[in-house]
Tab-separated table of C-alpha atoms and ligand atoms in Angstrom:
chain	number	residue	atom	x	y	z
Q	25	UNK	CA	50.117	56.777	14.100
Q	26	UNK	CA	52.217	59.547	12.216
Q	27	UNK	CA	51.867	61.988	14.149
Q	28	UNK	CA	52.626	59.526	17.042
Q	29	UNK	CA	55.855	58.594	14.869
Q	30	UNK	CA	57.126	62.058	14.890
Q	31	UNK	CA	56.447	62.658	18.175
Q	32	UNK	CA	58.464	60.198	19.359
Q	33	UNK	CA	61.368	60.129	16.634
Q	34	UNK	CA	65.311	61.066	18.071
Q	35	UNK	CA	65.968	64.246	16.921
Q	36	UNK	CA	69.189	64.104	14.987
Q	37	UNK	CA	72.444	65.341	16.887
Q	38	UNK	CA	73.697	68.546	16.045
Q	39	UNK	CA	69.877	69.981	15.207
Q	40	UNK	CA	70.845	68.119	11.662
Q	41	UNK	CA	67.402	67.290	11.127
Q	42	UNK	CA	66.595	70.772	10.560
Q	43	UNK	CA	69.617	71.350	7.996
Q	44	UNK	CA	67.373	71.668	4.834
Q	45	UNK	CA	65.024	74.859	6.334
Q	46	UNK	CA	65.624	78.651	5.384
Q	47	UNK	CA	67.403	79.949	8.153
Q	48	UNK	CA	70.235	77.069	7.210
Q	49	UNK	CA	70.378	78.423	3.777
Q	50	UNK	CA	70.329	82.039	4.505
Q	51	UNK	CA	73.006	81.747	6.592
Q	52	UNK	CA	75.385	79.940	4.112
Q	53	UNK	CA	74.483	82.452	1.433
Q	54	UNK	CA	75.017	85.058	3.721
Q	55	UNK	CA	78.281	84.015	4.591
Q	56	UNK	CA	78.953	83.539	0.934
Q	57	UNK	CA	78.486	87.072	0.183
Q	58	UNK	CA	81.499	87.967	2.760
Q	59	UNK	CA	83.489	86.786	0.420
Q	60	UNK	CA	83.511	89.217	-2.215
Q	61	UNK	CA	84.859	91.403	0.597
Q	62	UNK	CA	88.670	89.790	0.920
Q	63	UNK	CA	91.036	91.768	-0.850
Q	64	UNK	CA	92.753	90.288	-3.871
Q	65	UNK	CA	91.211	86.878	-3.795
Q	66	UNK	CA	92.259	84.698	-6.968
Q	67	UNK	CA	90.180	82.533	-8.165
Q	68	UNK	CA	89.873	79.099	-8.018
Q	69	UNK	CA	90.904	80.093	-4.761
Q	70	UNK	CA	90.536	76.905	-1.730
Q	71	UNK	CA	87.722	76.625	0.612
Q	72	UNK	CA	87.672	74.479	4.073
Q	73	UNK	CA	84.111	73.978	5.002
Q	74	UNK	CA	84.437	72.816	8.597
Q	75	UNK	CA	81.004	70.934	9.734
Q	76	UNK	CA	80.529	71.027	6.175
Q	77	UNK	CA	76.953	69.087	6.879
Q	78	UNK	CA	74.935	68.524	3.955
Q	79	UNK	CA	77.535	70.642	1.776
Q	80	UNK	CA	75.166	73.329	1.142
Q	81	UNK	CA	78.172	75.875	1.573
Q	82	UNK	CA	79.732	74.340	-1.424
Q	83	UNK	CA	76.750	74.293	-3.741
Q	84	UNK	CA	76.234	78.271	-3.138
Q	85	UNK	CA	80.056	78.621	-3.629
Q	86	UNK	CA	80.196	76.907	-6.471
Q	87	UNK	CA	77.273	79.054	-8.245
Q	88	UNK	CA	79.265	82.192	-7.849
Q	89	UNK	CA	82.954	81.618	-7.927
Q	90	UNK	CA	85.656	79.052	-9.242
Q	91	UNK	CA	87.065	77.023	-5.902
Q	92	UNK	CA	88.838	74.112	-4.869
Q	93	UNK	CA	86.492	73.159	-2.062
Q	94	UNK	CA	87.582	70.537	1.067
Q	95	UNK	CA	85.256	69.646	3.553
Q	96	UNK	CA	85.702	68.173	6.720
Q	97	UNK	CA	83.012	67.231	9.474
Q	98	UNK	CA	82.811	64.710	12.789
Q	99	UNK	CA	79.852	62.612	10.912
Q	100	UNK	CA	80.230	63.195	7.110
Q	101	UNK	CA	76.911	63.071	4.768
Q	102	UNK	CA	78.906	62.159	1.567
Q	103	UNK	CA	82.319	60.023	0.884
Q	104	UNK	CA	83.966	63.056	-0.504
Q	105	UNK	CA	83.904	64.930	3.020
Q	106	UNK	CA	87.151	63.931	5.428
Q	107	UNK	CA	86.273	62.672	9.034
Q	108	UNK	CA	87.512	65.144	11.686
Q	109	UNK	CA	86.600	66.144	15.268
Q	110	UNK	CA	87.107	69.938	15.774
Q	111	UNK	CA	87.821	68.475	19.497
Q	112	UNK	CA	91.271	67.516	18.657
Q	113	UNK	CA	92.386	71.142	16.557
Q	114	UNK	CA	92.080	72.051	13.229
Q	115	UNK	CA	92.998	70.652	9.869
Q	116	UNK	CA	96.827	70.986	9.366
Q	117	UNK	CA	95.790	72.732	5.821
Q	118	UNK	CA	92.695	76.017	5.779
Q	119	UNK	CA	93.037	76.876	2.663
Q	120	UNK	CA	92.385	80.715	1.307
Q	121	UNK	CA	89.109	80.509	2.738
Q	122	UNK	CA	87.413	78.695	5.969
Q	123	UNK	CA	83.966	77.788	6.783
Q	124	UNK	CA	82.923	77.487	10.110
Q	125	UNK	CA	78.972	77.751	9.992
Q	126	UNK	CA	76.205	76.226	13.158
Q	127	UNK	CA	79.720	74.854	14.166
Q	128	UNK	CA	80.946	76.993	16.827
Q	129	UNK	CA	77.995	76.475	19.301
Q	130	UNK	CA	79.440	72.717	19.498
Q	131	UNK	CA	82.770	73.080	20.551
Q	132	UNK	CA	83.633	73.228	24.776
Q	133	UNK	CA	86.606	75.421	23.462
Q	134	UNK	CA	85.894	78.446	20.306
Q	135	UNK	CA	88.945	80.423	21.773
Q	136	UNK	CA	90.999	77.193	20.542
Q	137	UNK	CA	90.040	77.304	17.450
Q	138	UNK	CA	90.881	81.031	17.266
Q	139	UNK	CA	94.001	80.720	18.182
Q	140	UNK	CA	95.183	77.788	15.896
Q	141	UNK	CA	93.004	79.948	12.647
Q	142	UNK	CA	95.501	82.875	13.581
Q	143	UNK	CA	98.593	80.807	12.288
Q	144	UNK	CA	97.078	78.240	9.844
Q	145	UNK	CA	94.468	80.231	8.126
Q	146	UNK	CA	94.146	83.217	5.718
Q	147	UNK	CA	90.424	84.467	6.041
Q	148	UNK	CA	87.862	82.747	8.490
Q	149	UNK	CA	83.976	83.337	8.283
Q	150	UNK	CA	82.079	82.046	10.861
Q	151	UNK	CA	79.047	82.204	12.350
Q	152	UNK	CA	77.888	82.378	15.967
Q	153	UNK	CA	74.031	82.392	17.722
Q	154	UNK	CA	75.478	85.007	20.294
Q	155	UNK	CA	73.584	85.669	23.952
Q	156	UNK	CA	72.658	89.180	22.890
Q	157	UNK	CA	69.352	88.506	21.892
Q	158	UNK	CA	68.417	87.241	25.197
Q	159	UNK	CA	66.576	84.647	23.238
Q	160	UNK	CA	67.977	80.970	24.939
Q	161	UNK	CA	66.912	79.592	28.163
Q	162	UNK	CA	69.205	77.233	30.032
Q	163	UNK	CA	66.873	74.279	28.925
Q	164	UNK	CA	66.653	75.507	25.236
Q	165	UNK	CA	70.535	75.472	24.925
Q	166	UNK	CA	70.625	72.123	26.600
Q	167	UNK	CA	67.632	71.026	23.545
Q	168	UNK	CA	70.041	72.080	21.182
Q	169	UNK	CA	73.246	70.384	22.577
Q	170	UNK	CA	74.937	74.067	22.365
Q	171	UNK	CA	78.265	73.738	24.589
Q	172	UNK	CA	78.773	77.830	24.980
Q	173	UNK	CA	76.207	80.740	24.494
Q	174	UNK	CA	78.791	83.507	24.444
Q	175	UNK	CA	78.044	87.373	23.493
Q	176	UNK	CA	79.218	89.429	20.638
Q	177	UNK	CA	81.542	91.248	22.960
Q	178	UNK	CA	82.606	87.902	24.235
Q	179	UNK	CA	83.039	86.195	21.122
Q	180	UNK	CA	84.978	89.540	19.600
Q	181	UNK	CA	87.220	89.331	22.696
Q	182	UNK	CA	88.647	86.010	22.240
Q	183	UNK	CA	89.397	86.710	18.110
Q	184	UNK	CA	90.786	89.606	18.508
Q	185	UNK	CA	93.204	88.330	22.154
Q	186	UNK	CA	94.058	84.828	19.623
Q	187	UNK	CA	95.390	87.893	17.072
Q	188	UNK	CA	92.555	87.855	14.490
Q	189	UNK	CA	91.121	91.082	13.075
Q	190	UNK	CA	87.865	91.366	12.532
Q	191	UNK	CA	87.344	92.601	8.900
Q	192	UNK	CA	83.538	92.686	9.174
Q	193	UNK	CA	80.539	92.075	11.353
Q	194	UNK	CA	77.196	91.025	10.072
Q	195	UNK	CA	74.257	90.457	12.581
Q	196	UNK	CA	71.034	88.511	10.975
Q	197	UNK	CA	68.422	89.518	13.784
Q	198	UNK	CA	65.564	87.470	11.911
Q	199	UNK	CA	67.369	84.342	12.627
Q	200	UNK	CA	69.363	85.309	15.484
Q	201	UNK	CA	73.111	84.187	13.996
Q	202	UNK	CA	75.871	86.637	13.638
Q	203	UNK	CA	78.622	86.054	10.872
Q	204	UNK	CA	82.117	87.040	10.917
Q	205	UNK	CA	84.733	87.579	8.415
Q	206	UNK	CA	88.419	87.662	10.134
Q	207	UNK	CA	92.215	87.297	9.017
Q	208	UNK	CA	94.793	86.151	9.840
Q	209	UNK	CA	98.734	86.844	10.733
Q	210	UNK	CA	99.576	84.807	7.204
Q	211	UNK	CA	97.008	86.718	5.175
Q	212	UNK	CA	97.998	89.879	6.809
Q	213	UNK	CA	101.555	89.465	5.561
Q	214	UNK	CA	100.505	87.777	2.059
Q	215	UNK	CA	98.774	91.245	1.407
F	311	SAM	C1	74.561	72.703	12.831
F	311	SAM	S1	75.382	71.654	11.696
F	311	SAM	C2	75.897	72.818	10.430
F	311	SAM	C3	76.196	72.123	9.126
F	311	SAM	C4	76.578	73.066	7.974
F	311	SAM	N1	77.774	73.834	8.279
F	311	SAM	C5	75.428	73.987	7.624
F	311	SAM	O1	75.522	75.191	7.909
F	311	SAM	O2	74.445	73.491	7.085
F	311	SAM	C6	76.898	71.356	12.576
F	311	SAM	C7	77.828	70.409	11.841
F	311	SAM	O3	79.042	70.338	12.602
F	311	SAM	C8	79.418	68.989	12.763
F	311	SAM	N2	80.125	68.890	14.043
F	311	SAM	C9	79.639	69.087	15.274
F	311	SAM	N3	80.595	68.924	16.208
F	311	SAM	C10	81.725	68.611	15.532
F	311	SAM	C11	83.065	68.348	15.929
F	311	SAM	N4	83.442	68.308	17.212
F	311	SAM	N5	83.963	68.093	14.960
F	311	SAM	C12	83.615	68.115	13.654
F	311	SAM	N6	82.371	68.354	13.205
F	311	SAM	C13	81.431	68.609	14.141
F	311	SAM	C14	78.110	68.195	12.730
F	311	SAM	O4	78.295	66.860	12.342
F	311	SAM	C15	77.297	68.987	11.720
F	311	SAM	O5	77.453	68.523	10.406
């Protein structure tokens, strides 16, 4: 009867069910540890989480540095997260430091969002399952609800044509997910 249960139970949109397991956390701490690469950060300095989830992002933030943290997300877990749809651009306000992590995949436009970061934002880290593992079949992507499936080169293209630079690259081959620190026009001429 259990098994016959889980068998049968709706996964939860956005592969949410699986937002507790390793490769979830890894990720976020991974993407964590970017941050001690911006240049002349202050602290508390202010973090957007977008598809903040479960706001694991802001526990491991919160271990290692002082931050105003703001957290935005289409179905929020927790009062304290604001309802948005990355659909309809991005919060008017990115703080020092965005989030965008297992958020990218969802979105019918990325390059969008690149190109609004370029003149909102400071520093963006985001993350990205890119095609270069050859990994994804047509019907796996379509499991997972992903929208795009875009390469590295692909993905590098349309940050760097929005006016992003890339600061640094870091490809997790275990888990297939590729992170990226970028900034901005506005952090560029804050520095
Ligand atoms: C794969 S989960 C990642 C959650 C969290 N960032 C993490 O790493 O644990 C994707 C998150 O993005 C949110 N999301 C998906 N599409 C969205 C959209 N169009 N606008 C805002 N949030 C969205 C989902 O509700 C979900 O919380």
């Amino acid at each position: 009867m259990i098994k016959l249960q889980s068998l049968f139970r709706r996964r939860r949109p956005f592969n949410l069910s699986d937002q507790r397991a390793e490769p979830w956390l890894r990720r976020a701490e991974d993407a964590v540890s970017l941050v001690d690469l911006i240049p002349d950060l202050a602290q508390p300095f202010r973090a957007v989480d977008l598809g903040a989830g479960d706001k694991k992002l802001s526990r491991i933030l919160t271990g290692k540095y002082k931050i105003e943290y703001t957290g935005y997300d289409k179905f929020p877990q927790s009062d304290d997260i604001v309802v948005w749809n990355a659909d309809l651009g991005l919060p008017p306000d990115l703080g020092d430091v965005t989030f965008a992590l297992g958020l990218i995949e969802y979105l019918a436009a990325p390059r969008s969002l690149f190109q609004e970061a370029v003149s909102t934002g400071r520093y963006l880290i985001f993350s990205y399952v890119t095609s270069d593992s050859g990994l994804y079949s047509a019907n796996r992507l379509e499991q997972l609800g992903w929208k795009t499936h875009h390469s590295i080169s692909e993905i590098e293209n349309m940050v760097t044509s929005a006016g992003l630079k890339i600061i640094k690259r870091r490809d997790n081959a275990d888990d297939n997910y590729s992170l990226w620190l970028v900034s901005s026009v506005s952090s560029l001429s804050h520095s």
